[in-house]
Coordinates of N, CA and C in Angstrom, one line a residue:
M1 N 103.1 74.1 85.9 CA 101.8 74.6 85.5 C 101.4 75.6 86.5
L2 N 100.9 76.7 86.0 CA 100.4 77.8 86.9 C 99.1 77.5 87.4
C3 N 98.9 77.9 88.8 CA 97.6 77.8 89.4 C 96.6 78.8 88.8
S4 N 95.4 78.5 88.6 CA 94.5 79.4 88.0 C 93.8 80.3 88.9
E5 N 94.0 80.2 90.2 CA 93.4 81.0 91.2 C 94.3 82.3 91.5
Q6 N 93.8 83.1 92.4 CA 94.5 84.3 92.8 C 95.0 84.2 94.2
A7 N 96.0 85.1 94.5 CA 96.6 85.0 95.8 C 96.9 86.5 96.2
L8 N 96.9 86.7 97.6 CA 97.2 88.0 98.2 C 98.3 87.7 99.2
V9 N 99.4 88.4 99.0 CA 100.6 88.3 99.8 C 100.7 89.4 100.9
I10 N 100.7 89.1 102.1 CA 100.9 90.2 103.1 C 102.4 90.5 103.0
F11 N 102.7 91.8 102.7 CA 104.0 92.2 102.1 C 104.6 93.4 102.9
S12 N 105.8 93.2 103.4 CA 106.4 94.3 104.1 C 107.5 95.0 103.4
G13 N 108.1 94.2 102.4 CA 109.3 94.7 101.8 C 110.5 94.1 102.3
G14 N 110.4 93.2 103.3 CA 111.5 92.5 103.9 C 111.8 91.2 103.1
Q15 N 112.9 90.5 103.6 CA 113.4 89.3 103.0 C 112.3 88.2 102.8
D16 N 111.6 87.9 103.9 CA 110.7 86.9 103.9 C 109.4 87.1 103.1
S17 N 108.8 88.2 103.3 CA 107.7 88.5 102.5 C 107.9 88.7 101.0
T18 N 109.1 89.2 100.7 CA 109.5 89.3 99.2 C 109.7 88.0 98.6
T19 N 110.3 87.0 99.3 CA 110.5 85.6 98.9 C 109.1 85.1 98.7
C20 N 108.3 85.2 99.6 CA 106.9 84.7 99.4 C 106.2 85.3 98.2
L21 N 106.4 86.6 98.0 CA 105.8 87.3 96.8 C 106.3 86.6 95.5
L22 N 107.7 86.4 95.5 CA 108.4 85.8 94.2 C 107.8 84.5 94.0
Q23 N 107.7 83.7 95.1 CA 107.2 82.3 94.9 C 105.8 82.3 94.5
A24 N 104.9 83.2 94.9 CA 103.5 83.3 94.6 C 103.4 83.7 93.1
L25 N 104.2 84.5 92.6 CA 104.2 85.0 91.2 C 104.6 83.8 90.4
A26 N 105.6 82.9 90.8 CA 106.0 81.8 90.1 C 104.8 80.7 90.0
H27 N 104.1 80.6 91.1 CA 103.0 79.6 91.3 C 101.7 80.0 90.6
Y28 N 101.2 81.3 90.8 CA 100.0 81.7 90.4 C 100.0 82.5 89.1
G29 N 101.2 83.1 88.8 CA 101.2 83.9 87.6 C 101.2 85.4 87.9
P30 N 101.8 86.2 87.0 CA 102.1 87.6 87.4 C 100.7 88.5 87.5
N31 N 99.6 88.0 86.8 CA 98.4 88.8 86.9 C 97.4 88.3 87.9
Q32 N 97.9 87.3 88.6 CA 97.0 86.5 89.6 C 97.5 86.8 91.1
V33 N 98.4 87.8 91.3 CA 98.9 88.0 92.6 C 98.8 89.5 93.0
Q34 N 98.3 89.8 94.1 CA 98.3 91.1 94.7 C 99.1 91.1 96.0
A35 N 99.5 92.3 96.4 CA 100.2 92.4 97.7 C 99.4 93.4 98.6
I36 N 99.4 93.2 99.9 CA 98.8 94.2 100.8 C 99.9 94.5 101.9
S37 N 100.1 95.8 102.1 CA 101.1 96.3 103.1 C 100.4 97.2 104.1
F38 N 101.0 97.2 105.3 CA 100.4 98.0 106.4 C 101.3 99.0 107.0
I39 N 100.7 100.2 107.2 CA 101.3 101.1 108.1 C 100.8 101.0 109.5
Y40 N 101.7 100.7 110.5 CA 101.1 100.4 111.8 C 101.9 101.2 112.8
G41 N 102.6 102.3 112.4 CA 103.3 103.0 113.3 C 104.7 102.6 113.5
Q42 N 105.3 101.8 112.6 CA 106.7 101.4 112.7 C 107.6 102.5 112.6
R43 N 108.8 102.3 113.3 CA 109.7 103.4 113.6 C 110.4 104.0 112.4
H44 N 110.4 103.4 111.3 CA 111.0 104.0 110.1 C 110.1 103.6 108.8
A45 N 110.3 104.4 107.8 CA 109.5 104.3 106.6 C 110.2 103.4 105.5
I46 N 111.5 103.2 105.7 CA 112.3 102.6 104.7 C 111.8 101.2 104.2
E47 N 111.3 100.4 105.1 CA 110.7 99.1 104.6 C 109.6 99.3 103.7
L48 N 108.6 100.2 104.0 CA 107.5 100.4 103.2 C 107.9 101.0 101.8
N49 N 109.0 101.8 101.8 CA 109.4 102.4 100.6 C 110.0 101.3 99.8
C50 N 110.8 100.3 100.3 CA 111.2 99.2 99.6 C 110.1 98.3 99.1
A51 N 109.0 98.1 99.9 CA 107.9 97.4 99.4 C 107.2 98.0 98.2
R52 N 107.1 99.3 98.2 CA 106.5 100.0 97.0 C 107.4 99.8 95.8
A53 N 108.7 100.0 96.0 CA 109.6 99.8 94.9 C 109.7 98.4 94.3
I54 N 109.6 97.4 95.3 CA 109.6 96.0 94.8 C 108.2 95.6 94.1
A55 N 107.3 96.1 94.6 CA 105.9 95.8 94.0 C 105.9 96.4 92.5
E56 N 106.4 97.6 92.4 CA 106.4 98.3 91.1 C 107.4 97.5 90.2
A57 N 108.5 97.1 90.6 CA 109.5 96.4 89.8 C 109.0 95.1 89.3
L58 N 108.1 94.4 90.1 CA 107.6 93.1 89.8 C 106.3 93.3 89.1
G59 N 105.7 94.5 89.0 CA 104.4 94.7 88.3 C 103.2 94.1 89.1
V60 N 103.4 94.2 90.5 CA 102.3 93.7 91.4 C 101.5 94.8 91.8
K61 N 100.2 94.6 91.8 CA 99.2 95.6 92.4 C 99.4 95.6 94.0
Q62 N 99.6 96.7 94.6 CA 99.9 96.8 96.0 C 98.7 97.7 96.7
H63 N 98.2 97.1 97.7 CA 97.2 97.9 98.5 C 97.9 98.2 99.9
I64 N 97.9 99.6 100.2 CA 98.5 99.9 101.4 C 97.5 100.4 102.4
L65 N 97.4 99.8 103.6 CA 96.4 100.1 104.6 C 97.0 100.7 105.8
D66 N 96.4 101.8 106.3 CA 96.9 102.5 107.5 C 96.3 101.9 108.8
L67 N 97.1 101.3 109.5 CA 96.6 100.8 110.9 C 97.4 101.4 112.0
S68 N 97.8 102.6 111.8 CA 98.7 103.3 112.8 C 98.0 103.5 114.1
L69 N 96.6 103.3 114.2 CA 95.9 103.4 115.5 C 96.4 102.3 116.5
M70 N 97.2 101.4 116.0 CA 97.8 100.4 116.9 C 98.7 101.1 118.0
A71 N 99.2 102.2 117.6 CA 100.1 102.9 118.7 C 99.2 103.4 119.9
Q72 N 97.9 103.4 119.7 CA 97.0 103.8 120.8 C 96.8 102.7 121.9
V73 N 97.2 101.5 121.5 CA 96.8 100.3 122.4 C 98.0 99.5 122.7
T74 N 99.2 99.7 122.2 CA 100.3 98.9 122.6 C 101.6 99.7 122.4
H75 N 102.6 99.3 123.1 CA 103.9 100.0 123.1 C 105.0 98.9 122.9
N76 N 105.9 99.2 122.0 CA 107.1 98.2 121.8 C 108.2 99.0 121.0
A77 N 109.4 98.4 121.0 CA 110.5 99.1 120.4 C 110.5 99.3 118.9
L78 N 109.6 98.5 118.3 CA 109.5 98.5 116.9 C 108.6 99.7 116.4
M79 N 107.8 100.3 117.4 CA 107.0 101.4 117.1 C 107.4 102.6 117.9
D80 N 108.6 102.5 118.6 CA 109.0 103.8 119.4 C 110.5 103.9 119.0
A81 N 110.8 105.0 118.2 CA 112.2 105.3 117.7 C 113.1 105.6 118.9
K82 N 112.6 105.9 120.1 CA 113.4 106.3 121.2 C 113.8 105.0 122.0
A83 N 113.1 104.0 121.8 CA 113.4 102.7 122.6 C 114.6 101.9 122.1
P84 N 115.4 101.5 123.0 CA 116.5 100.6 122.6 C 116.0 99.2 122.2
I85 N 116.5 98.6 121.3 CA 116.1 97.3 120.9 C 116.8 96.2 121.6
K86 N 116.1 95.3 122.3 CA 116.8 94.3 123.1 C 116.2 93.0 122.9
N87 N 117.0 91.9 123.0 CA 116.6 90.6 123.0 C 116.3 90.2 124.4
S88 N 115.5 89.2 124.6 CA 115.1 88.8 126.0 C 115.6 87.2 126.1
P89 N 116.3 86.9 127.1 CA 116.6 85.4 127.2 C 115.4 84.6 127.7
D90 N 114.4 85.2 128.2 CA 113.2 84.5 128.7 C 112.0 84.6 127.8
G91 N 112.0 85.3 126.7 CA 110.9 85.5 125.8 C 111.2 86.2 124.5
P92 N 110.2 86.7 123.9 CA 110.4 87.4 122.6 C 111.1 88.8 122.9
P93 N 111.7 89.3 121.9 CA 112.4 90.5 121.9 C 111.4 91.7 122.1
N94 N 111.9 92.8 122.6 CA 110.9 93.9 122.9 C 110.4 94.6 121.6
T95 N 110.8 94.1 120.4 CA 110.3 94.6 119.1 C 109.0 93.8 118.8
M96 N 108.6 92.8 119.5 CA 107.3 92.1 119.2 C 106.1 93.1 119.4
V97 N 105.3 93.1 118.3 CA 104.1 93.9 118.3 C 102.9 92.9 118.6
D98 N 102.4 93.0 119.8 CA 101.3 92.1 120.2 C 100.1 92.1 119.2
G99 N 99.7 91.0 118.7 CA 98.6 90.8 117.8 C 98.7 91.3 116.5
R100 N 100.0 91.7 116.0 CA 100.1 92.2 114.7 C 99.7 91.3 113.6
N101 N 100.1 90.1 113.7 CA 99.8 89.2 112.5 C 98.4 88.8 112.6
A102 N 97.8 88.7 113.8 CA 96.2 88.5 113.8 C 95.6 89.7 113.0
L103 N 96.0 90.9 113.4 CA 95.3 92.1 112.7 C 95.6 92.0 111.3
F104 N 96.9 91.8 110.9 CA 97.2 91.7 109.4 C 96.3 90.7 108.7
L105 N 96.2 89.6 109.2 CA 95.5 88.6 108.6 C 94.0 88.9 108.5
M106 N 93.4 89.5 109.5 CA 92.0 89.8 109.5 C 91.7 90.9 108.3
Y107 N 92.6 92.0 108.4 CA 92.3 93.0 107.2 C 92.7 92.4 105.9
A108 N 93.7 91.6 105.9 CA 94.0 91.0 104.5 C 92.9 90.1 104.0
A109 N 92.3 89.3 105.0 CA 91.2 88.5 104.6 C 90.0 89.3 104.1
I110 N 89.7 90.4 104.8 CA 88.5 91.2 104.4 C 88.8 91.8 103.0
Y111 N 90.0 92.3 102.8 CA 90.3 92.8 101.4 C 90.3 91.7 100.4
A112 N 90.8 90.4 100.7 CA 90.9 89.3 99.8 C 89.5 89.0 99.3
K113 N 88.6 88.9 100.3 CA 87.2 88.5 99.9 C 86.6 89.5 99.0
S114 N 86.9 90.8 99.2 CA 86.3 91.8 98.4 C 86.8 91.7 96.9
Q115 N 88.0 91.1 96.8 CA 88.7 90.9 95.4 C 88.4 89.5 94.8
G116 N 87.7 88.6 95.6 CA 87.5 87.3 95.1 C 88.6 86.4 95.3
I117 N 89.5 86.8 96.2 CA 90.7 86.0 96.4 C 90.6 85.1 97.7
K118 N 91.0 83.8 97.5 CA 90.9 82.9 98.6 C 92.2 82.5 99.2
H119 N 93.3 82.8 98.5 CA 94.6 82.3 99.0 C 95.4 83.5 99.6
V120 N 95.6 83.5 100.9 CA 96.4 84.6 101.6 C 97.8 84.0 102.0
I121 N 98.8 84.7 101.7 CA 100.1 84.2 102.0 C 100.9 85.1 103.0
L122 N 101.4 84.5 104.1 CA 102.1 85.1 105.2 C 103.4 84.6 105.4
G123 N 104.5 85.4 105.4 CA 105.9 85.0 105.5 C 106.4 84.7 106.9
V124 N 105.7 84.0 107.8 CA 106.2 83.8 109.1 C 106.9 82.4 109.1
S125 N 107.8 82.3 110.2 CA 108.5 81.1 110.3 C 108.6 80.6 111.8
E126 N 108.3 79.4 112.0 CA 108.4 78.9 113.4 C 109.7 78.5 113.7
T127 N 110.6 78.3 112.8 CA 111.9 77.9 112.9 C 112.8 79.1 113.5
D128 N 112.6 80.3 112.9 CA 113.3 81.5 113.3 C 112.4 82.5 113.8
F129 N 111.5 82.2 114.6 CA 110.4 83.1 115.0 C 110.7 84.0 116.2
S130 N 111.9 83.8 116.8 CA 112.3 84.7 118.0 C 111.3 84.6 119.1
G131 N 110.5 83.6 119.2 CA 109.5 83.4 120.3 C 108.3 84.1 120.1
C132 N 108.0 84.8 118.9 CA 106.8 85.5 118.8 C 105.6 84.5 118.6
P133 N 104.6 84.6 119.5 CA 103.5 83.6 119.4 C 102.7 83.7 118.1
D134 N 102.5 84.8 117.5 CA 101.8 84.8 116.3 C 102.6 84.5 115.0
C135 N 103.7 83.8 115.2 CA 104.4 83.4 114.1 C 104.3 81.8 114.1
R136 N 103.6 81.2 115.0 CA 103.5 79.8 115.2 C 102.4 79.2 114.2
D137 N 102.7 78.0 113.8 CA 101.8 77.3 112.9 C 100.4 77.1 113.5
I138 N 100.4 76.8 114.8 CA 99.1 76.6 115.5 C 98.3 77.9 115.5
F139 N 98.9 79.0 115.6 CA 98.2 80.3 115.6 C 97.6 80.5 114.1
V140 N 98.4 80.3 113.1 CA 97.9 80.5 111.8 C 96.7 79.6 111.4
K141 N 96.9 78.3 111.8 CA 95.7 77.4 111.5 C 94.5 77.8 112.3
S142 N 94.5 78.3 113.5 CA 93.4 78.7 114.3 C 92.8 80.0 113.7
M143 N 93.7 80.8 113.2 CA 93.2 82.1 112.5 C 92.5 81.8 111.2
N144 N 93.0 80.7 110.5 CA 92.3 80.4 109.2 C 90.9 79.8 109.5
V145 N 90.8 79.0 110.5 CA 89.4 78.6 110.9 C 88.5 79.7 111.3
S146 N 89.1 80.6 112.1 CA 88.2 81.8 112.6 C 87.8 82.6 111.4
L147 N 88.7 83.0 110.5 CA 88.4 83.8 109.3 C 87.3 83.1 108.4
N148 N 87.5 81.9 108.2 CA 86.5 81.1 107.5 C 85.0 81.2 108.1
L149 N 85.0 81.0 109.4 CA 83.8 81.2 110.2 C 83.3 82.5 110.2
A150 N 84.1 83.5 110.4 CA 83.7 84.9 110.6 C 83.0 85.4 109.2
M151 N 83.6 85.0 108.1 CA 83.2 85.6 106.8 C 82.5 84.6 105.9
D152 N 82.3 83.4 106.4 CA 81.6 82.3 105.6 C 82.3 82.2 104.3
Y153 N 83.6 82.1 104.3 CA 84.3 82.2 103.0 C 85.5 81.2 103.1
D154 N 85.9 80.5 102.0 CA 86.9 79.5 102.1 C 88.3 80.0 102.0
F155 N 88.8 80.7 103.0 CA 90.2 81.2 103.0 C 91.2 80.0 103.1
Q156 N 92.3 80.2 102.4 CA 93.4 79.2 102.7 C 94.6 80.1 103.0
I157 N 95.1 80.1 104.2 CA 96.3 80.8 104.6 C 97.5 79.9 104.4
H158 N 98.5 80.4 103.6 CA 99.7 79.7 103.2 C 100.9 80.4 104.0
T159 N 101.7 79.5 104.6 CA 102.9 79.9 105.2 C 104.1 79.2 104.7
P160 N 104.5 79.5 103.5 CA 105.6 78.6 102.9 C 106.9 78.6 103.5
L161 N 107.1 79.5 104.4 CA 108.5 79.6 105.2 C 108.4 79.0 106.6
M162 N 107.2 78.5 107.0 CA 107.0 78.1 108.3 C 108.1 77.3 109.0
Y163 N 108.6 76.2 108.2 CA 109.5 75.4 108.8 C 111.0 75.6 108.1
L164 N 111.2 76.8 107.5 CA 112.5 77.0 106.9 C 113.3 77.9 107.7
T165 N 114.6 77.6 107.8 CA 115.6 78.5 108.5 C 115.8 79.7 107.5
K166 N 116.5 80.7 108.0 CA 116.9 81.8 107.2 C 117.8 81.4 106.0
A167 N 118.7 80.5 106.3 CA 119.5 79.9 105.2 C 118.7 79.3 104.1
Q168 N 117.7 78.5 104.6 CA 116.8 77.9 103.6 C 115.9 78.8 102.8
T169 N 115.6 79.9 103.5 CA 114.8 81.0 102.8 C 115.6 81.6 101.7
W170 N 117.0 81.9 102.0 CA 117.9 82.4 101.0 C 117.9 81.4 99.8
A171 N 118.0 80.1 100.2 CA 118.1 79.1 99.1 C 116.9 79.2 98.2
L172 N 115.7 79.3 98.8 CA 114.5 79.5 98.0 C 114.5 80.6 97.1
A173 N 115.0 81.8 97.6 CA 115.1 82.9 96.7 C 116.1 82.7 95.5
D174 N 117.2 81.9 95.8 CA 118.1 81.6 94.7 C 117.5 80.6 93.7
E175 N 116.7 79.6 94.3 CA 116.0 78.7 93.4 C 115.0 79.4 92.4
L176 N 114.5 80.5 93.0 CA 113.5 81.3 92.1 C 114.2 82.2 91.2
G177 N 115.5 82.3 91.3 CA 116.3 83.1 90.4 C 116.4 84.5 90.9
Y178 N 116.2 84.8 92.2 CA 116.1 86.2 92.7 C 117.0 86.4 93.9
L179 N 118.1 85.7 94.0 CA 119.0 85.9 95.2 C 119.5 87.3 95.3
D180 N 120.1 87.7 94.2 CA 120.6 89.2 94.2 C 119.6 90.2 94.4
F181 N 118.4 89.9 93.9 CA 117.3 90.9 94.0 C 116.9 91.1 95.4
V182 N 116.8 89.8 96.1 CA 116.4 89.9 97.5 C 117.4 90.5 98.3
R183 N 118.7 90.2 98.1 CA 119.8 90.8 98.8 C 119.8 92.4 98.7
Q184 N 119.6 92.8 97.5 CA 119.7 94.2 97.3 C 118.5 95.1 97.4
K185 N 117.3 94.5 97.2 CA 116.1 95.3 97.2 C 115.3 95.3 98.5
T186 N 115.5 94.3 99.3 CA 114.7 94.1 100.5 C 115.3 94.8 101.7
H187 N 114.6 95.0 102.8 CA 115.0 95.7 104.0 C 114.4 95.0 105.2
T188 N 115.2 94.6 106.2 CA 114.7 94.1 107.4 C 115.3 94.7 108.7
C189 N 116.2 95.7 108.6 CA 116.9 96.3 109.7 C 115.8 97.0 110.6
Y190 N 115.8 96.6 111.9 CA 114.9 97.3 112.9 C 115.2 98.8 113.0
L191 N 116.5 99.2 112.8 CA 116.9 100.6 113.0 C 116.7 101.4 111.7
G192 N 116.2 100.8 110.6 CA 116.0 101.6 109.5 C 117.3 102.0 108.8
V193 N 118.3 101.3 109.0 CA 119.6 101.7 108.3 C 119.6 101.1 106.9
Q194 N 119.8 101.9 105.9 CA 119.9 101.5 104.5 C 121.0 100.5 104.4
G195 N 120.7 99.3 103.9 CA 121.7 98.2 103.7 C 121.8 97.3 105.0
G196 N 121.2 97.8 106.1 CA 121.2 97.1 107.4 C 122.3 97.5 108.3
C197 N 122.0 97.6 109.6 CA 123.0 98.0 110.6 C 124.0 96.9 110.9
G198 N 123.5 95.7 110.7 CA 124.5 94.5 111.0 C 124.4 94.1 112.4
H199 N 123.7 94.9 113.3 CA 123.7 94.6 114.8 C 122.4 94.2 115.4
C200 N 121.4 94.8 114.9 CA 120.1 94.5 115.4 C 119.7 93.0 115.3
P201 N 118.7 92.5 116.1 CA 118.5 91.0 115.9 C 118.0 90.6 114.5
S202 N 117.3 91.5 113.9 CA 116.8 91.2 112.6 C 118.0 91.1 111.5
C203 N 119.0 92.0 111.5 CA 120.1 92.0 110.7 C 120.9 90.8 111.0
E204 N 121.1 90.5 112.2 CA 121.9 89.3 112.6 C 121.4 88.0 112.1
L205 N 120.1 87.9 112.2 CA 119.4 86.7 111.7 C 119.5 86.5 110.2
R206 N 119.3 87.6 109.5 CA 119.4 87.8 108.0 C 120.8 87.4 107.5
D207 N 121.8 88.1 108.2 CA 123.2 87.9 107.8 C 123.7 86.5 108.1
K208 N 123.3 86.0 109.2 CA 123.8 84.7 109.6 C 123.3 83.6 108.6
G209 N 122.0 83.8 108.3 CA 121.3 82.8 107.3 C 122.0 82.9 105.9
L210 N 122.3 84.1 105.5 CA 123.0 84.3 104.2 C 124.4 83.7 104.2
R211 N 125.2 83.9 105.3 CA 126.5 83.4 105.4 C 126.4 81.8 105.3
E212 N 125.5 81.3 106.0 CA 125.2 79.8 106.0 C 124.8 79.3 104.6
Y213 N 124.0 79.9 104.0 CA 123.6 79.5 102.7 C 124.8 79.6 101.7
L214 N 125.4 80.7 101.6 CA 126.5 80.9 100.7 C 127.7 79.9 100.9
S215 N 127.8 79.6 102.1 CA 128.9 78.6 102.5 C 128.5 77.2 102.1
S216 N 127.3 76.9 102.3 CA 126.8 75.6 101.9 C 126.8 75.4 100.3
K217 N 126.4 76.6 99.7 CA 126.3 76.5 98.2 C 127.8 76.4 97.6
E218 N 128.8 77.0 98.3 CA 130.1 77.0 97.7 C 130.7 75.6 98.0
A219 N 130.4 75.1 99.1 CA 130.9 73.7 99.4 C 130.2 72.7 98.4
G220 N 129.0 72.9 98.1 CA 128.3 72.1 97.1 C 128.9 72.2 95.7
N221 N 129.3 73.4 95.3 CA 130.0 73.6 94.0 C 131.3 72.9 94.0
E222 N 132.0 73.0 95.1 CA 133.4 72.4 95.1 C 133.4 70.9 95.0
S223 N 132.3 70.3 95.5 CA 132.2 68.8 95.6 C 131.9 68.3 94.1
C224 N 131.3 69.2 93.3 CA 130.9 68.7 91.9 C 132.1 68.3 91.1

């Protein structure tokens, strides 16, 4: 049974947010879901181009907001095409954008209230979060409280992938009937390579999860 309320998905065009969008469409219905995407100075445009194409293919209204002023206050490899992308053994990778999810949630909430929407969906995961503090459940819960207080509005922030591994996220896409769609239409490569470079941290995590899921699926089929 479909939920009668509306939802807003924070949508990048990547694997996680696309899976969240597909799940929201299944739960709320095709006319009850909107997507909001952000330009924040990211080093390539391909992800946003994918987001536009996916939203159009799914018939979802998409609002794109320009937050490129972030480049005036922070520096990281995800917003600097000349910076090498590196993992850190002692903390998050240098692609972490400080405060990004806090900013996204704030602007998404402002837009959601203007549309009469109370459900905001964010595709973060504490399981595969690479040490980024604004992907943690405790952060999302605190932000939910703050937004409710700031706007005197009953927001509900949903994070359906919070405790899923990448393999489980692929499984969810398959359960929704969109495994091939997510594989072919989404983009998560930090370097902006069409189809993925296969070497950056994002590609490695995505590809590893897909291999694990397909392997477990094949093993399950063989046991039947």
